């Protein structure tokens, strides 16, 4: 839950603890589905090639899927897998009734067309929320599967007690994975939303108008303390690895200069331990949602 740091007046939004709560809720829902409907949600993760970071992500996803009581299917394919072969594998997962969610780990090796692969996943099994049908449903305010990281940010905002209705929200970044769906979710919660990006003029001034500021840029500590409106809630999605100049352990920093911002904001996420842990928790939650919809069962809320 939220805690305090001595360097700051801001409430620290503890993503690690909140993600653990979400995973525990998901595990309860899974146990209830097994008991009441004999339904075990299943998540398939496809990994092509041997990218070390992707291997770690896939392993963590598998572990957490099993820990939540769900079935985990891991499909590891060689880096030289052809586009046709990969599409055949995705089609088989689409047709498999034990698989309710499919995630293809990105990035794919350069010879593969990522958009074509995402588009081949059945929208009802697209637990990453990246299929155009799900992006469309989100923008129309219809039930679909929303991308996991922005969903996690919405849960953090809720747990931090941020008022969204009527609030001015600024999202920096317009990627299809984070920025765009984040803006749609905030709009759906009745915030007044501005989406900023690399061509935005007077970005610091735009940010200073925000009651809720979400940074999803990928530029270490770009958002300074004097960009923050006093009392704002700040969600830092950025994960930037800084290698020290003379060797030693790399440091992970966000897109927000934490110490500066924490002196001005009402509440803020740390990096690491803020948004990061929420992504897999929301992937598990999306898998339960997908399984319920496919079985015609009411979807429990997390
Ligand atoms: P992305 O696809 O590279 O998008 C970055 C966005 O930032 C783009 O829209 C870009 O604008 C904008 N931008 C770049 N430089 C800017 C500047 N100087 N001023 C304003 N906007 C600028 O990145 P992403 O996938 O959305 O990820 C963003 C960050 O979040 C990365 O650090 C990533 O590692 C992190 N991330 C974390 C999680 C998690 O689980 N915690 C998940 C996903 C991503 P243009 O569109 O104009 O180029």
PDB file of N, CA, C and O in Angstrom, residues 13-63:
ATOM      1  N   UNK A  13       3.407   5.550  -4.204  1.00  0.00           N
ATOM      2  CA  UNK A  13       2.427   4.560  -4.669  1.00  0.00           C
ATOM      3  C   UNK A  13       3.183   3.244  -4.877  1.00  0.00           C
ATOM      4  O   UNK A  13       3.994   3.128  -5.797  1.00  0.00           O
ATOM      5  N   UNK A  14       2.898   2.286  -4.011  1.00  0.00           N
ATOM      6  CA  UNK A  14       3.695   1.059  -3.939  1.00  0.00           C
ATOM      7  C   UNK A  14       3.139   0.000  -4.896  1.00  0.00           C
ATOM      8  O   UNK A  14       2.286  -0.817  -4.535  1.00  0.00           O
ATOM      9  N   UNK A  15       3.667   0.030  -6.126  1.00  0.00           N
ATOM     10  CA  UNK A  15       3.179  -0.892  -7.156  1.00  0.00           C
ATOM     11  C   UNK A  15       3.443  -2.348  -6.821  1.00  0.00           C
ATOM     12  O   UNK A  15       2.666  -3.227  -7.194  1.00  0.00           O
ATOM     13  N   UNK A  16       4.526  -2.595  -6.115  1.00  0.00           N
ATOM     14  CA  UNK A  16       4.863  -3.986  -5.770  1.00  0.00           C
ATOM     15  C   UNK A  16       3.759  -4.574  -4.884  1.00  0.00           C
ATOM     16  O   UNK A  16       3.265  -5.681  -5.131  1.00  0.00           O
ATOM     17  N   UNK A  17       3.371  -3.807  -3.859  1.00  0.00           N
ATOM     18  CA  UNK A  17       2.355  -4.302  -2.929  1.00  0.00           C
ATOM     19  C   UNK A  17       0.977  -4.366  -3.606  1.00  0.00           C
ATOM     20  O   UNK A  17       0.222  -5.329  -3.408  1.00  0.00           O
ATOM     21  N   UNK A  18       0.676  -3.356  -4.431  1.00  0.00           N
ATOM     22  CA  UNK A  18      -0.651  -3.330  -5.083  1.00  0.00           C
ATOM     23  C   UNK A  18      -0.743  -4.470  -6.101  1.00  0.00           C
ATOM     24  O   UNK A  18      -1.776  -5.136  -6.224  1.00  0.00           O
ATOM     25  N   UNK A  19       0.364  -4.742  -6.820  1.00  0.00           N
ATOM     26  CA  UNK A  19       0.372  -5.858  -7.778  1.00  0.00           C
ATOM     27  C   UNK A  19       0.160  -7.184  -7.053  1.00  0.00           C
ATOM     28  O   UNK A  19      -0.547  -8.075  -7.552  1.00  0.00           O
ATOM     29  N   UNK A  20       0.755  -7.316  -5.863  1.00  0.00           N
ATOM     30  CA  UNK A  20       0.578  -8.560  -5.087  1.00  0.00           C
ATOM     31  C   UNK A  20      -0.898  -8.719  -4.705  1.00  0.00           C
ATOM     32  O   UNK A  20      -1.441  -9.834  -4.752  1.00  0.00           O
ATOM     33  N   UNK A  21      -1.550  -7.604  -4.355  1.00  0.00           N
ATOM     34  CA  UNK A  21      -2.992  -7.672  -4.030  1.00  0.00           C
ATOM     35  C   UNK A  21      -3.797  -8.107  -5.253  1.00  0.00           C
ATOM     36  O   UNK A  21      -4.705  -8.930  -5.151  1.00  0.00           O
ATOM     37  N   UNK A  22      -3.456  -7.520  -6.422  1.00  0.00           N
ATOM     38  CA  UNK A  22      -4.192  -7.876  -7.655  1.00  0.00           C
ATOM     39  C   UNK A  22      -3.994  -9.356  -7.964  1.00  0.00           C
ATOM     40  O   UNK A  22      -4.952 -10.076  -8.274  1.00  0.00           O
ATOM     41  N   UNK A  23      -2.755  -9.842  -7.823  1.00  0.00           N
ATOM     42  CA  UNK A  23      -2.499 -11.265  -8.116  1.00  0.00           C
ATOM     43  C   UNK A  23      -3.267 -12.162  -7.146  1.00  0.00           C
ATOM     44  O   UNK A  23      -3.793 -13.199  -7.532  1.00  0.00           O
ATOM     45  N   UNK A  24      -3.346 -11.736  -5.883  1.00  0.00           N
ATOM     46  CA  UNK A  24      -4.084 -12.539  -4.894  1.00  0.00           C
ATOM     47  C   UNK A  24      -5.571 -12.567  -5.248  1.00  0.00           C
ATOM     48  O   UNK A  24      -6.225 -13.617  -5.146  1.00  0.00           O
ATOM     49  N   UNK A  25      -6.098 -11.432  -5.696  1.00  0.00           N
ATOM     50  CA  UNK A  25      -7.517 -11.388  -6.100  1.00  0.00           C
ATOM     51  C   UNK A  25      -7.746 -12.287  -7.310  1.00  0.00           C
ATOM     52  O   UNK A  25      -8.735 -13.026  -7.375  1.00  0.00           O
ATOM     53  N   UNK A  26      -6.807 -12.224  -8.267  1.00  0.00           N
ATOM     54  CA  UNK A  26      -6.930 -13.077  -9.459  1.00  0.00           C
ATOM     55  C   UNK A  26      -6.932 -14.547  -9.038  1.00  0.00           C
ATOM     56  O   UNK A  26      -7.755 -15.349  -9.520  1.00  0.00           O
ATOM     57  N   UNK A  27      -6.034 -14.917  -8.132  1.00  0.00           N
ATOM     58  CA  UNK A  27      -5.955 -16.319  -7.684  1.00  0.00           C
ATOM     59  C   UNK A  27      -7.277 -16.755  -7.035  1.00  0.00           C
ATOM     60  O   UNK A  27      -7.744 -17.887  -7.253  1.00  0.00           O
ATOM     61  N   UNK A  28      -7.892 -15.842  -6.257  1.00  0.00           N
ATOM     62  CA  UNK A  28      -9.203 -16.170  -5.647  1.00  0.00           C
ATOM     63  C   UNK A  28     -10.257 -16.407  -6.723  1.00  0.00           C
ATOM     64  O   UNK A  28     -11.062 -17.324  -6.651  1.00  0.00           O
ATOM     65  N   UNK A  29     -10.250 -15.526  -7.758  1.00  0.00           N
ATOM     66  CA  UNK A  29     -11.226 -15.667  -8.858  1.00  0.00           C
ATOM     67  C   UNK A  29     -11.022 -16.988  -9.588  1.00  0.00           C
ATOM     68  O   UNK A  29     -11.974 -17.663  -9.970  1.00  0.00           O
ATOM     69  N   UNK A  30      -9.749 -17.346  -9.795  1.00  0.00           N
ATOM     70  CA  UNK A  30      -9.451 -18.594 -10.507  1.00  0.00           C
ATOM     71  C   UNK A  30      -9.962 -19.781  -9.696  1.00  0.00           C
ATOM     72  O   UNK A  30     -10.613 -20.689 -10.243  1.00  0.00           O
ATOM     73  N   UNK A  31      -9.703 -19.767  -8.387  1.00  0.00           N
ATOM     74  CA  UNK A  31     -10.164 -20.864  -7.531  1.00  0.00           C
ATOM     75  C   UNK A  31     -11.696 -20.964  -7.587  1.00  0.00           C
ATOM     76  O   UNK A  31     -12.253 -22.067  -7.671  1.00  0.00           O
ATOM     77  N   UNK A  32     -12.366 -19.803  -7.585  1.00  0.00           N
ATOM     78  CA  UNK A  32     -13.834 -19.800  -7.625  1.00  0.00           C
ATOM     79  C   UNK A  32     -14.335 -20.341  -8.969  1.00  0.00           C
ATOM     80  O   UNK A  32     -15.308 -21.112  -9.016  1.00  0.00           O
ATOM     81  N   UNK A  33     -13.662 -19.977 -10.057  1.00  0.00           N
ATOM     82  CA  UNK A  33     -14.081 -20.458 -11.385  1.00  0.00           C
ATOM     83  C   UNK A  33     -13.919 -21.966 -11.501  1.00  0.00           C
ATOM     84  O   UNK A  33     -14.751 -22.656 -12.096  1.00  0.00           O
ATOM     85  N   UNK A  34     -12.834 -22.471 -10.912  1.00  0.00           N
ATOM     86  CA  UNK A  34     -12.606 -23.923 -10.947  1.00  0.00           C
ATOM     87  C   UNK A  34     -13.720 -24.628 -10.186  1.00  0.00           C
ATOM     88  O   UNK A  34     -14.259 -25.639 -10.645  1.00  0.00           O
ATOM     89  N   UNK A  35     -14.050 -24.086  -9.011  1.00  0.00           N
ATOM     90  CA  UNK A  35     -15.049 -24.743  -8.161  1.00  0.00           C
ATOM     91  C   UNK A  35     -16.453 -24.629  -8.756  1.00  0.00           C
ATOM     92  O   UNK A  35     -17.206 -25.608  -8.786  1.00  0.00           O
ATOM     93  N   UNK A  36     -16.804 -23.452  -9.273  1.00  0.00           N
ATOM     94  CA  UNK A  36     -18.199 -23.250  -9.692  1.00  0.00           C
ATOM     95  C   UNK A  36     -18.446 -23.689 -11.128  1.00  0.00           C
ATOM     96  O   UNK A  36     -19.532 -24.136 -11.472  1.00  0.00           O
ATOM     97  N   UNK A  37     -17.435 -23.557 -12.011  1.00  0.00           N
ATOM     98  CA  UNK A  37     -17.669 -23.801 -13.436  1.00  0.00           C
ATOM     99  C   UNK A  37     -16.699 -24.808 -14.048  1.00  0.00           C
ATOM    100  O   UNK A  37     -16.712 -25.008 -15.259  1.00  0.00           O
ATOM    101  N   UNK A  38     -15.844 -25.399 -13.223  1.00  0.00           N
ATOM    102  CA  UNK A  38     -14.849 -26.344 -13.721  1.00  0.00           C
ATOM    103  C   UNK A  38     -14.007 -25.724 -14.844  1.00  0.00           C
ATOM    104  O   UNK A  38     -13.679 -26.383 -15.826  1.00  0.00           O
ATOM    105  N   UNK A  39     -13.718 -24.434 -14.687  1.00  0.00           N
ATOM    106  CA  UNK A  39     -12.984 -23.692 -15.716  1.00  0.00           C
ATOM    107  C   UNK A  39     -11.616 -23.268 -15.173  1.00  0.00           C
ATOM    108  O   UNK A  39     -11.533 -22.603 -14.143  1.00  0.00           O
ATOM    109  N   UNK A  40     -10.549 -23.682 -15.857  1.00  0.00           N
ATOM    110  CA  UNK A  40      -9.199 -23.229 -15.499  1.00  0.00           C
ATOM    111  C   UNK A  40      -8.686 -22.331 -16.617  1.00  0.00           C
ATOM    112  O   UNK A  40      -8.406 -22.812 -17.720  1.00  0.00           O
ATOM    113  N   UNK A  41      -8.571 -21.027 -16.349  1.00  0.00           N
ATOM    114  CA  UNK A  41      -8.052 -20.140 -17.398  1.00  0.00           C
ATOM    115  C   UNK A  41      -6.651 -20.559 -17.822  1.00  0.00           C
ATOM    116  O   UNK A  41      -5.836 -20.983 -16.986  1.00  0.00           O
ATOM    117  N   UNK A  42      -6.366 -20.454 -19.120  1.00  0.00           N
ATOM    118  CA  UNK A  42      -5.059 -20.842 -19.647  1.00  0.00           C
ATOM    119  C   UNK A  42      -4.441 -19.707 -20.450  1.00  0.00           C
ATOM    120  O   UNK A  42      -5.116 -19.043 -21.237  1.00  0.00           O
ATOM    121  N   UNK A  43      -3.141 -19.484 -20.200  1.00  0.00           N
ATOM    122  CA  UNK A  43      -2.414 -18.417 -20.911  1.00  0.00           C
ATOM    123  C   UNK A  43      -1.254 -19.029 -21.693  1.00  0.00           C
ATOM    124  O   UNK A  43      -0.416 -19.734 -21.114  1.00  0.00           O
ATOM    125  N   UNK A  44      -1.216 -18.757 -22.987  1.00  0.00           N
ATOM    126  CA  UNK A  44      -0.108 -19.223 -23.822  1.00  0.00           C
ATOM    127  C   UNK A  44       0.807 -18.049 -24.149  1.00  0.00           C
ATOM    128  O   UNK A  44       0.342 -17.000 -24.586  1.00  0.00           O
ATOM    129  N   UNK A  45       2.102 -18.248 -23.903  1.00  0.00           N
ATOM    130  CA  UNK A  45       3.086 -17.218 -24.236  1.00  0.00           C
ATOM    131  C   UNK A  45       4.025 -17.799 -25.291  1.00  0.00           C
ATOM    132  O   UNK A  45       4.558 -18.890 -25.125  1.00  0.00           O
ATOM    133  N   UNK A  46       4.171 -17.058 -26.382  1.00  0.00           N
ATOM    134  CA  UNK A  46       5.014 -17.515 -27.496  1.00  0.00           C
ATOM    135  C   UNK A  46       6.298 -16.685 -27.500  1.00  0.00           C
ATOM    136  O   UNK A  46       6.239 -15.449 -27.507  1.00  0.00           O
ATOM    137  N   UNK A  47       7.421 -17.378 -27.473  1.00  0.00           N
ATOM    138  CA  UNK A  47       8.723 -16.694 -27.526  1.00  0.00           C
ATOM    139  C   UNK A  47       9.470 -17.181 -28.758  1.00  0.00           C
ATOM    140  O   UNK A  47       9.684 -18.378 -28.928  1.00  0.00           O
ATOM    141  N   UNK A  48       9.845 -16.247 -29.605  1.00  0.00           N
ATOM    142  CA  UNK A  48      10.627 -16.602 -30.795  1.00  0.00           C
ATOM    143  C   UNK A  48      12.045 -16.075 -30.598  1.00  0.00           C
ATOM    144  O   UNK A  48      12.244 -14.872 -30.397  1.00  0.00           O
ATOM    145  N   UNK A  49      13.017 -16.994 -30.634  1.00  0.00           N
ATOM    146  CA  UNK A  49      14.412 -16.583 -30.476  1.00  0.00           C
ATOM    147  C   UNK A  49      14.857 -16.633 -29.029  1.00  0.00           C
ATOM    148  O   UNK A  49      14.132 -17.132 -28.157  1.00  0.00           O
ATOM    149  N   UNK A  50      16.030 -16.080 -28.774  1.00  0.00           N
ATOM    150  CA  UNK A  50      16.645 -16.238 -27.444  1.00  0.00           C
ATOM    151  C   UNK A  50      17.077 -14.916 -26.820  1.00  0.00           C
ATOM    152  O   UNK A  50      18.083 -14.848 -26.116  1.00  0.00           O
ATOM    153  N   UNK A  51      16.325 -13.857 -27.084  1.00  0.00           N
ATOM    154  CA  UNK A  51      16.636 -12.572 -26.458  1.00  0.00           C
ATOM    155  C   UNK A  51      16.614 -12.746 -24.928  1.00  0.00           C
ATOM    156  O   UNK A  51      15.605 -13.201 -24.366  1.00  0.00           O
ATOM    157  N   UNK A  52      17.722 -12.414 -24.232  1.00  0.00           N
ATOM    158  CA  UNK A  52      17.807 -12.722 -22.799  1.00  0.00           C
ATOM    159  C   UNK A  52      16.721 -12.020 -21.972  1.00  0.00           C
ATOM    160  O   UNK A  52      16.125 -12.643 -21.079  1.00  0.00           O
ATOM    161  N   UNK A  53      16.446 -10.744 -22.273  1.00  0.00           N
ATOM    162  CA  UNK A  53      15.421 -10.021 -21.503  1.00  0.00           C
ATOM    163  C   UNK A  53      14.056 -10.682 -21.714  1.00  0.00           C
ATOM    164  O   UNK A  53      13.289 -10.885 -20.768  1.00  0.00           O
ATOM    165  N   UNK A  54      13.757 -11.059 -22.973  1.00  0.00           N
ATOM    166  CA  UNK A  54      12.467 -11.696 -23.267  1.00  0.00           C
ATOM    167  C   UNK A  54      12.349 -13.039 -22.559  1.00  0.00           C
ATOM    168  O   UNK A  54      11.270 -13.404 -22.073  1.00  0.00           O
ATOM    169  N   UNK A  55      13.470 -13.768 -22.485  1.00  0.00           N
ATOM    170  CA  UNK A  55      13.432 -15.068 -21.793  1.00  0.00           C
ATOM    171  C   UNK A  55      13.054 -14.882 -20.323  1.00  0.00           C
ATOM    172  O   UNK A  55      12.258 -15.643 -19.769  1.00  0.00           O
ATOM    173  N   UNK A  56      13.601 -13.825 -19.702  1.00  0.00           N
ATOM    174  CA  UNK A  56      13.279 -13.561 -18.286  1.00  0.00           C
ATOM    175  C   UNK A  56      11.794 -13.189 -18.144  1.00  0.00           C
ATOM    176  O   UNK A  56      11.091 -13.713 -17.280  1.00  0.00           O
ATOM    177  N   UNK A  57      11.310 -12.296 -19.043  1.00  0.00           N
ATOM    178  CA  UNK A  57       9.890 -11.903 -18.972  1.00  0.00           C
ATOM    179  C   UNK A  57       8.988 -13.122 -19.088  1.00  0.00           C
ATOM    180  O   UNK A  57       8.031 -13.298 -18.334  1.00  0.00           O
ATOM    181  N   UNK A  58       9.312 -13.973 -20.077  1.00  0.00           N
ATOM    182  CA  UNK A  58       8.453 -15.137 -20.347  1.00  0.00           C
ATOM    183  C   UNK A  58       8.472 -16.090 -19.148  1.00  0.00           C
ATOM    184  O   UNK A  58       7.422 -16.597 -18.727  1.00  0.00           O
ATOM    185  N   UNK A  59       9.651 -16.281 -18.567  1.00  0.00           N
ATOM    186  CA  UNK A  59       9.742 -17.158 -17.394  1.00  0.00           C
ATOM    187  C   UNK A  59       8.887 -16.601 -16.248  1.00  0.00           C
ATOM    188  O   UNK A  59       8.131 -17.321 -15.611  1.00  0.00           O
ATOM    189  N   UNK A  60       9.000 -15.290 -16.007  1.00  0.00           N
ATOM    190  CA  UNK A  60       8.211 -14.670 -14.923  1.00  0.00           C
ATOM    191  C   UNK A  60       6.713 -14.790 -15.178  1.00  0.00           C
ATOM    192  O   UNK A  60       5.938 -15.060 -14.261  1.00  0.00           O
ATOM    193  N   UNK A  61       6.325 -14.583 -16.417  1.00  0.00           N
ATOM    194  CA  UNK A  61       4.898 -14.689 -16.745  1.00  0.00           C
ATOM    195  C   UNK A  61       4.402 -16.098 -16.464  1.00  0.00           C
ATOM    196  O   UNK A  61       3.338 -16.291 -15.870  1.00  0.00           O
ATOM    197  N   UNK A  62       5.207 -17.107 -16.893  1.00  0.00           N
ATOM    198  CA  UNK A  62       4.828 -18.502 -16.670  1.00  0.00           C
ATOM    199  C   UNK A  62       4.685 -18.810 -15.184  1.00  0.00           C
ATOM    200  O   UNK A  62       3.683 -19.388 -14.743  1.00  0.00           O
ATOM    201  N   UNK A  63       5.679 -18.355 -14.399  1.00  0.00           N
ATOM    202  CA  UNK A  63       5.664 -18.625 -12.948  1.00  0.00           C
ATOM    203  C   UNK A  63       4.431 -18.009 -12.300  1.00  0.00           C
ATOM    204  O   UNK A  63       3.760 -18.640 -11.487  1.00  0.00           O
TER     205      UNK A  63
END
